[in-house]
Amino acid sequence: MTQSSLPLQGIKVVEMGQLIAGPFASKMLGEFGADVVKIEPPGVGDPLRKWRKLKDGTSLWWHVQSRNKRSLSLDLKAAEGQDIARQLIAEADVLVENFRPGTLEEWGLGWEALAEINPRLIMLRISGYGQTGPYRDRPGFGVIGEAMGGLRHLSGYPGQAPVRVGVSIGDSLSSLYGVIGVLLALQERQRSGLGQSIDVALYESVFAMMESLVPEYDAFGYVREPAGSALPGITPSNSYPCNDGRYVLIAGNGDSIFKRLMTLIERPDLGEDPRYAHNDGRSQHAELIDAAIAEWTQQRGRDEVIAALNEVRVPAGFPYSAADIVADPHYLARQMIEQVQTSAGPLKVPGVLPKLSRTPGRLGGGGPALGEHTDDLLAGLGLSDAQVSGLRERGII
């Protein structure tokens, strides 16, 4: 794979984000060939460098989130740092930022100011509540977006405290919408020659995943509630206990799939009952159907259950742990577990998505050291060695 064969080759991205939402978006752009320059505060860098498990003082997560990026240490609060940022942005195609709304405006780096110096600029702005509206100035992390977007209300079991998905799903969903926005804007720019700003809110990205939540409330006054491992209104789709203490997930909610499942568990009385021929009828008797399936799974081990279900083409699986993932032959065959070289040695990381047949993305190495590319980038802007040394002495870089 050569650089010139990547779909975003030639696209210059400046990243001013930190932690998850902004950097995840620019990570995806970098995987498909964009030249991503990540601006980080001198001395400390992106806080993600110190999140979760560290090896040799650096987060292992960092090597996933920041691969294919160049690190520029730069104090954006200083006038000299802002001037350097403007020079970079003047030559950029995309700016990614996820500061609190108004922060870049305070630094003279808001959309209106930047669009004047670079009319072709596409600016992706990810924030908790968006750039407008009464909540715009509130601090907002992914967890708050998940709560306001409706996801937390549906998570967990009835009558218990709401639970969270074990990853920062609100941030990641916002990143994906941000990348979609960037690609749309790049496409439109080919016609108009002009850039535009993209306003992505964490809560809205989560809310967009809520399926029929609002229409059901509007039409019937129905407020959807948490339902544990079941999927209300779609039957059967649940987790079921096995006799080895483990669980299997079964999605037998297609009409013909349901019949095959009932034949397998020796319940033709349910499979041939016209009341259960379609999902709406089955959902009215979900407890009865789930009990019949659980009675069958509880007499068998998990692997036996999954093998039997695969044989009759009923979708089934089990909750994978990290150990299950890295050992799974399907993950390996589809190159979803790759190995990169980092300063701390070889490291297994997730592969690149989506999978393009002719111009697939690149993996690259691990994340850069803080300010690793500062000198080269500033030299590219025409700064002399003496000027760079002066900036370093004053703590600007």
Short mmCIF file of C-alpha atoms in Angstrom, two decimals:
data_model
loop_
_atom_site.label_atom_id
_atom_site.label_comp_id
_atom_site.label_asym_id
_atom_site.label_seq_id
_atom_site.Cartn_x
_atom_site.Cartn_y
_atom_site.Cartn_z
CA MET A 1 0.00 0.00 0.00
CA THR A 2 1.52 3.31 -1.06
CA GLN A 3 0.59 6.72 0.27
CA SER A 4 -0.65 7.84 -3.16
CA SER A 5 -3.23 5.05 -3.31
CA LEU A 6 -5.02 6.14 -0.13
CA PRO A 7 -8.39 7.87 -0.68
CA LEU A 8 -7.58 10.99 1.39
CA GLN A 9 -4.03 11.41 0.13
CA GLY A 10 -3.24 15.12 -0.14
CA ILE A 11 -5.83 16.18 2.45
CA LYS A 12 -4.27 18.21 5.28
CA VAL A 13 -5.90 18.01 8.69
CA VAL A 14 -5.14 20.08 11.78
CA GLU A 15 -6.41 18.56 15.02
CA MET A 16 -6.97 20.75 18.05
CA GLY A 17 -9.00 18.17 19.91
CA GLN A 18 -8.14 16.18 22.97
CA LEU A 19 -9.25 12.99 24.71
CA ILE A 20 -11.75 11.15 22.51
CA ALA A 21 -14.32 12.73 20.18
CA GLY A 22 -12.15 15.02 18.06
CA PRO A 23 -9.05 12.79 18.01
CA PHE A 24 -11.09 9.69 17.10
CA ALA A 25 -12.43 11.52 14.06
CA SER A 26 -9.01 12.65 12.86
CA LYS A 27 -7.64 9.15 13.53
CA MET A 28 -10.06 7.80 10.94
CA LEU A 29 -9.10 10.50 8.45
CA GLY A 30 -5.43 9.68 9.01
CA GLU A 31 -6.00 5.97 8.48
CA PHE A 32 -7.16 6.73 4.95
CA GLY A 33 -4.27 8.95 3.99
CA ALA A 34 -4.92 12.41 5.41
CA ASP A 35 -1.86 14.19 6.80
CA VAL A 36 -2.96 14.86 10.40
CA VAL A 37 -1.08 17.39 12.52
CA LYS A 38 -2.11 17.10 16.15
CA ILE A 39 -1.59 20.24 18.25
CA GLU A 40 -0.89 19.50 21.92
CA PRO A 41 -0.08 21.70 24.94
CA PRO A 42 3.68 21.80 25.58
CA GLY A 43 4.92 19.69 28.46
CA VAL A 44 1.70 17.79 29.11
CA GLY A 45 0.11 16.94 25.78
CA ASP A 46 -3.29 15.38 25.28
CA PRO A 47 -4.63 14.07 28.63
CA LEU A 48 -5.36 10.75 26.89
CA ARG A 49 -1.63 10.05 27.11
CA LYS A 50 -2.24 9.26 30.80
CA TRP A 51 -5.62 7.51 30.64
CA ARG A 52 -6.23 3.90 31.67
CA LYS A 53 -3.35 1.41 31.45
CA LEU A 54 0.13 2.90 30.94
CA LYS A 55 3.30 1.29 29.64
CA ASP A 56 6.57 3.19 29.91
CA GLY A 57 4.50 6.16 31.09
CA THR A 58 2.20 6.31 28.06
CA SER A 59 -1.37 5.09 27.69
CA LEU A 60 -1.77 2.01 25.51
CA TRP A 61 -4.96 3.64 24.26
CA TRP A 62 -2.80 6.46 22.89
CA HIS A 63 -1.27 4.13 20.33
CA VAL A 64 -4.73 3.37 18.92
CA GLN A 65 -6.16 6.89 19.05
CA SER A 66 -3.14 8.76 17.69
CA ARG A 67 -1.66 6.52 15.03
CA ASN A 68 -0.92 8.15 11.68
CA LYS A 69 -0.59 11.60 13.28
CA ARG A 70 2.24 14.09 13.66
CA SER A 71 2.54 15.83 17.03
CA LEU A 72 3.15 19.58 17.28
CA SER A 73 3.56 20.97 20.79
CA LEU A 74 2.07 24.47 20.79
CA ASP A 75 0.55 26.79 23.38
CA LEU A 76 -2.69 27.96 21.81
CA LYS A 77 -3.32 30.36 24.68
CA ALA A 78 -0.28 32.42 23.66
CA ALA A 79 -0.45 34.94 20.82
CA GLU A 80 2.62 33.45 19.15
CA GLY A 81 1.08 30.00 19.32
CA GLN A 82 -2.14 31.30 17.77
CA ASP A 83 -0.17 32.89 14.93
CA ILE A 84 1.52 29.56 14.16
CA ALA A 85 -1.86 27.81 14.26
CA ARG A 86 -3.23 30.30 11.73
CA GLN A 87 -0.33 29.60 9.39
CA LEU A 88 -1.04 25.86 9.56
CA ILE A 89 -4.78 26.33 9.13
CA ALA A 90 -4.27 28.64 6.15
CA GLU A 91 -2.85 25.63 4.29
CA ALA A 92 -5.21 23.01 5.73
CA ASP A 93 -8.26 21.33 4.26
CA VAL A 94 -9.83 20.33 7.59
CA LEU A 95 -9.68 21.58 11.17
CA VAL A 96 -10.96 19.25 13.89
CA GLU A 97 -11.69 20.68 17.34
CA ASN A 98 -13.68 19.62 20.39
CA PHE A 99 -13.18 22.47 22.86
CA ARG A 100 -16.00 24.10 24.77
CA PRO A 101 -17.96 26.35 22.39
CA GLY A 102 -16.47 29.84 22.36
CA THR A 103 -12.95 28.76 23.32
CA LEU A 104 -11.48 29.13 19.85
CA GLU A 105 -13.30 32.45 19.43
CA GLU A 106 -11.56 33.69 22.59
CA TRP A 107 -8.23 32.81 20.94
CA GLY A 108 -9.11 34.52 17.67
CA LEU A 109 -9.48 31.14 15.98
CA GLY A 110 -13.25 30.97 15.52
CA TRP A 111 -14.96 29.91 12.31
CA GLU A 112 -15.52 33.39 10.90
CA ALA A 113 -11.92 34.44 11.44
CA LEU A 114 -10.46 31.24 9.99
CA ALA A 115 -12.79 31.21 6.99
CA GLU A 116 -11.43 34.63 6.02
CA ILE A 117 -7.87 33.36 5.80
CA ASN A 118 -8.88 30.03 4.25
CA PRO A 119 -12.25 30.04 2.45
CA ARG A 120 -11.80 26.37 1.52
CA LEU A 121 -11.46 25.30 5.16
CA ILE A 122 -13.77 22.61 6.54
CA MET A 123 -14.09 22.93 10.31
CA LEU A 124 -15.42 20.02 12.33
CA ARG A 125 -16.63 21.15 15.75
CA ILE A 126 -17.65 18.47 18.28
CA SER A 127 -19.05 19.55 21.64
CA GLY A 128 -21.41 18.34 24.31
CA TYR A 129 -24.46 20.36 23.30
CA GLY A 130 -23.50 21.99 19.99
CA GLN A 131 -22.46 25.52 19.06
CA THR A 132 -25.94 27.01 19.59
CA GLY A 133 -28.85 26.64 21.98
CA PRO A 134 -29.38 27.37 25.68
CA TYR A 135 -27.04 24.58 26.85
CA ARG A 136 -24.11 25.40 24.53
CA ASP A 137 -21.87 26.68 27.36
CA ARG A 138 -22.37 23.68 29.62
CA PRO A 139 -19.46 21.26 29.92
CA GLY A 140 -20.34 17.97 28.25
CA PHE A 141 -18.49 14.67 28.10
CA GLY A 142 -19.68 11.53 26.36
CA VAL A 143 -21.40 10.21 29.48
CA ILE A 144 -23.62 13.29 29.60
CA GLY A 145 -24.42 12.95 25.91
CA GLU A 146 -25.40 9.33 26.48
CA ALA A 147 -27.71 10.42 29.30
CA MET A 148 -29.38 13.31 27.49
CA GLY A 149 -29.55 11.38 24.23
CA GLY A 150 -31.72 8.68 25.83
CA LEU A 151 -29.27 5.78 25.93
CA ARG A 152 -28.71 5.67 29.68
CA HIS A 153 -32.44 5.60 30.39
CA LEU A 154 -32.73 2.39 28.36
CA SER A 155 -29.64 0.71 29.83
CA GLY A 156 -29.80 -1.81 32.65
CA TYR A 157 -32.70 -3.51 34.39
CA PRO A 158 -36.04 -2.07 35.52
CA GLY A 159 -35.93 -0.46 38.94
CA GLN A 160 -32.12 -0.40 39.09
CA ALA A 161 -29.57 2.34 38.55
CA PRO A 162 -28.89 2.98 34.84
CA VAL A 163 -25.68 1.40 33.62
CA ARG A 164 -23.20 2.59 31.05
CA VAL A 165 -21.83 0.91 28.00
CA GLY A 166 -18.27 -0.07 28.92
CA VAL A 167 -16.70 2.27 26.34
CA SER A 168 -17.09 5.96 25.48
CA ILE A 169 -19.79 5.28 22.93
CA GLY A 170 -21.19 8.83 22.94
CA ASP A 171 -17.82 10.26 21.92
CA SER A 172 -17.23 7.63 19.27
CA LEU A 173 -20.66 8.04 17.69
CA SER A 174 -20.05 11.78 17.50
CA SER A 175 -16.70 11.13 15.84
CA LEU A 176 -18.34 8.96 13.20
CA TYR A 177 -20.94 11.64 12.45
CA GLY A 178 -18.09 14.13 12.31
CA VAL A 179 -16.19 12.07 9.75
CA ILE A 180 -19.36 11.70 7.67
CA GLY A 181 -19.75 15.47 7.80
CA VAL A 182 -16.15 16.05 6.70
CA LEU A 183 -16.50 13.68 3.76
CA LEU A 184 -19.77 15.32 2.70
CA ALA A 185 -18.21 18.76 2.94
CA LEU A 186 -15.17 17.67 0.93
CA GLN A 187 -17.48 16.34 -1.77
CA GLU A 188 -19.51 19.56 -1.87
CA ARG A 189 -16.34 21.67 -1.95
CA GLN A 190 -15.45 20.11 -5.28
CA ARG A 191 -18.47 21.93 -6.75
CA SER A 192 -18.49 25.20 -4.83
CA GLY A 193 -14.81 25.63 -3.97
CA LEU A 194 -15.87 26.69 -0.48
CA GLY A 195 -15.51 25.11 2.92
CA GLN A 196 -18.03 25.11 5.77
CA SER A 197 -18.32 24.38 9.47
CA ILE A 198 -19.79 21.15 10.82
CA ASP A 199 -21.56 21.27 14.19
CA VAL A 200 -21.75 17.89 15.95
CA ALA A 201 -23.23 17.56 19.45
CA LEU A 202 -22.59 14.51 21.61
CA TYR A 203 -26.20 14.22 22.79
CA GLU A 204 -27.55 14.49 19.24
CA SER A 205 -25.25 11.74 17.97
CA VAL A 206 -26.59 9.42 20.66
CA PHE A 207 -30.18 10.55 20.14
CA ALA A 208 -29.92 9.72 16.44
CA MET A 209 -29.49 6.05 17.44
CA MET A 210 -32.71 5.91 19.44
CA GLU A 211 -34.78 4.33 16.67
CA SER A 212 -38.54 4.62 17.35
CA LEU A 213 -38.21 6.18 20.82
CA VAL A 214 -39.83 9.53 19.98
CA PRO A 215 -42.46 8.37 17.45
CA GLU A 216 -43.77 5.81 19.95
CA TYR A 217 -44.06 8.50 22.60
CA ASP A 218 -45.72 10.92 20.20
CA ALA A 219 -48.25 8.45 18.86
CA PHE A 220 -49.09 6.50 22.02
CA GLY A 221 -47.59 8.37 24.97
CA TYR A 222 -45.41 5.29 25.41
CA VAL A 223 -42.17 5.83 27.33
CA ARG A 224 -39.72 3.06 26.60
CA GLU A 225 -38.05 1.73 29.74
CA PRO A 226 -34.95 -0.39 30.44
CA ALA A 227 -35.46 -4.09 29.83
CA GLY A 228 -32.23 -5.79 30.86
CA SER A 229 -30.87 -8.13 28.22
CA ALA A 230 -34.09 -8.29 26.17
CA LEU A 231 -35.01 -6.12 23.21
CA PRO A 232 -38.64 -5.13 23.82
CA GLY A 233 -40.91 -5.44 20.82
CA ILE A 234 -38.48 -7.72 18.95
CA THR A 235 -38.90 -11.40 19.88
CA PRO A 236 -37.00 -13.52 20.56
CA SER A 237 -33.79 -11.54 21.12
CA ASN A 238 -32.25 -12.09 24.52
CA SER A 239 -29.50 -13.74 26.51
CA TYR A 240 -30.10 -17.23 27.86
CA PRO A 241 -28.31 -19.21 30.60
CA CYS A 242 -26.44 -22.44 29.88
CA ASN A 243 -25.61 -25.27 32.27
CA ASP A 244 -21.93 -24.26 32.51
CA GLY A 245 -22.73 -20.88 34.07
CA ARG A 246 -22.23 -18.99 30.82
CA TYR A 247 -24.70 -17.19 28.58
CA VAL A 248 -25.59 -17.34 24.91
CA LEU A 249 -27.20 -14.56 22.91
CA ILE A 250 -29.89 -15.66 20.48
CA ALA A 251 -31.59 -13.48 17.87
CA GLY A 252 -34.41 -15.62 16.51
CA ASN A 253 -36.68 -12.74 15.61
CA GLY A 254 -36.97 -13.34 11.86
CA ASP A 255 -40.16 -15.24 11.02
CA SER A 256 -38.48 -18.19 9.26
CA ILE A 257 -35.60 -18.14 11.76
CA PHE A 258 -38.08 -18.42 14.61
CA LYS A 259 -39.60 -21.54 13.08
CA ARG A 260 -36.17 -23.15 12.72
CA LEU A 261 -35.34 -22.27 16.30
CA MET A 262 -38.56 -23.78 17.63
CA THR A 263 -37.92 -26.97 15.62
CA LEU A 264 -34.43 -27.21 17.12
CA ILE A 265 -35.65 -26.88 20.71
CA GLU A 266 -38.47 -29.33 19.99
CA ARG A 267 -41.28 -26.81 20.43
CA PRO A 268 -43.19 -27.13 17.13
CA ASP A 269 -46.30 -26.09 19.02
CA LEU A 270 -44.84 -22.59 19.22
CA GLY A 271 -43.22 -22.63 15.79
CA GLU A 272 -46.44 -23.57 13.99
CA ASP A 273 -48.81 -21.47 16.09
CA PRO A 274 -50.23 -18.75 13.79
CA ARG A 275 -50.22 -16.30 16.70
CA TYR A 276 -46.42 -16.38 16.65
CA ALA A 277 -45.92 -16.35 12.90
CA HIS A 278 -44.88 -12.69 12.92
CA ASN A 279 -42.98 -10.46 15.31
CA ASP A 280 -45.95 -8.45 16.56
CA GLY A 281 -47.68 -11.61 17.78
CA ARG A 282 -44.50 -13.06 19.28
CA SER A 283 -43.77 -9.85 21.17
CA GLN A 284 -47.10 -10.11 22.98
CA HIS A 285 -45.92 -13.44 24.41
CA ALA A 286 -42.19 -12.74 24.80
CA GLU A 287 -41.97 -14.18 28.33
CA LEU A 288 -43.46 -17.51 27.25
CA ILE A 289 -41.12 -17.81 24.25
CA ASP A 290 -38.03 -16.76 26.23
CA ALA A 291 -38.88 -19.31 28.93
CA ALA A 292 -39.10 -22.09 26.32
CA ILE A 293 -35.71 -21.18 24.86
CA ALA A 294 -34.10 -20.88 28.30
CA GLU A 295 -35.43 -24.30 29.27
CA TRP A 296 -33.54 -25.75 26.30
CA THR A 297 -30.28 -23.80 26.79
CA GLN A 298 -30.12 -24.60 30.51
CA GLN A 299 -29.72 -28.28 29.68
CA ARG A 300 -26.58 -27.69 27.56
CA GLY A 301 -23.20 -26.04 27.63
CA ARG A 302 -22.65 -22.76 25.81
CA ASP A 303 -20.46 -24.17 23.03
CA GLU A 304 -22.95 -26.98 22.38
CA VAL A 305 -25.80 -24.47 22.17
CA ILE A 306 -23.97 -22.21 19.72
CA ALA A 307 -22.90 -25.14 17.54
CA ALA A 308 -26.50 -26.40 17.34
CA LEU A 309 -27.84 -22.94 16.51
CA ASN A 310 -25.22 -22.36 13.81
CA GLU A 311 -26.16 -25.69 12.26
CA VAL A 312 -29.75 -24.55 11.71
CA ARG A 313 -28.77 -20.98 10.79
CA VAL A 314 -30.09 -19.18 13.85
CA PRO A 315 -27.98 -16.12 14.76
CA ALA A 316 -26.21 -16.80 18.04
CA GLY A 317 -23.12 -15.78 19.92
CA PHE A 318 -21.71 -14.99 23.33
CA PRO A 319 -20.24 -11.89 25.03
CA TYR A 320 -16.60 -11.76 23.91
CA SER A 321 -13.90 -10.66 26.33
CA ALA A 322 -10.58 -9.20 25.14
CA ALA A 323 -9.07 -12.69 25.45
CA ASP A 324 -11.81 -14.13 23.23
CA ILE A 325 -11.31 -11.40 20.64
CA VAL A 326 -7.55 -11.75 20.16
CA ALA A 327 -7.85 -15.56 19.88
CA ASP A 328 -10.79 -15.64 17.49
CA PRO A 329 -9.91 -16.95 14.01
CA HIS A 330 -12.48 -14.73 12.29
CA TYR A 331 -11.00 -11.57 13.80
CA LEU A 332 -7.58 -12.72 12.64
CA ALA A 333 -8.70 -13.73 9.15
CA ARG A 334 -10.24 -10.29 8.58
CA GLN A 335 -7.14 -8.51 9.91
CA MET A 336 -9.01 -6.89 12.78
CA ILE A 337 -6.18 -7.65 15.19
CA GLU A 338 -2.95 -6.08 13.98
CA GLN A 339 0.42 -5.45 15.59
CA VAL A 340 2.26 -2.13 15.56
CA GLN A 341 5.66 -1.11 16.82
CA THR A 342 5.69 1.47 19.61
CA SER A 343 8.39 2.97 21.78
CA ALA A 344 7.44 0.37 24.39
CA GLY A 345 7.67 -2.54 21.92
CA PRO A 346 5.17 -4.44 19.75
CA LEU A 347 1.51 -3.93 20.58
CA LYS A 348 -1.71 -5.53 19.36
CA VAL A 349 -4.29 -2.96 18.21
CA PRO A 350 -7.61 -2.97 16.33
CA GLY A 351 -7.44 -3.02 12.54
CA VAL A 352 -8.73 -0.30 10.22
CA LEU A 353 -12.39 0.22 9.26
CA PRO A 354 -14.16 0.42 6.89
CA LYS A 355 -12.61 -2.09 4.51
CA LEU A 356 -12.20 -0.66 1.01
CA SER A 357 -11.43 -3.23 -1.69
CA ARG A 358 -9.09 -1.13 -3.83
CA THR A 359 -7.82 1.63 -1.54
CA PRO A 360 -7.88 0.24 2.01
CA GLY A 361 -6.70 2.30 4.95
CA ARG A 362 -3.30 2.18 6.58
CA LEU A 363 -2.34 1.06 10.05
CA GLY A 364 0.99 2.81 10.54
CA GLY A 365 2.82 2.70 13.85
CA GLY A 366 1.84 3.78 17.33
CA GLY A 367 1.08 7.30 18.50
CA PRO A 368 3.81 9.96 18.33
CA ALA A 369 5.83 11.28 21.23
CA LEU A 370 4.75 14.69 22.47
CA GLY A 371 6.10 17.31 20.07
CA GLU A 372 7.92 14.70 18.02
CA HIS A 373 7.35 16.59 14.77
CA THR A 374 7.43 20.15 16.07
CA ASP A 375 10.77 21.17 14.56
CA ASP A 376 9.99 19.74 11.13
CA LEU A 377 6.55 21.35 11.01
CA LEU A 378 7.82 24.77 12.05
CA ALA A 379 10.66 24.56 9.56
CA GLY A 380 8.04 23.83 6.92
CA LEU A 381 6.36 27.11 7.85
CA GLY A 382 9.65 28.93 7.26
CA LEU A 383 10.79 29.42 10.85
CA SER A 384 14.53 29.45 11.41
CA ASP A 385 16.36 27.34 13.97
CA ALA A 386 16.87 30.44 16.06
CA GLN A 387 13.16 31.28 16.00
CA VAL A 388 12.26 27.70 16.99
CA SER A 389 14.78 27.82 19.84
CA GLY A 390 13.29 31.10 21.03
CA LEU A 391 9.78 29.66 21.02
CA ARG A 392 10.98 26.67 23.00
CA GLU A 393 12.72 28.86 25.58
CA ARG A 394 9.50 30.83 26.12
CA GLY A 395 7.43 27.65 26.49
CA ILE A 396 5.38 28.29 23.35
CA ILE A 397 6.32 24.89 21.90
#
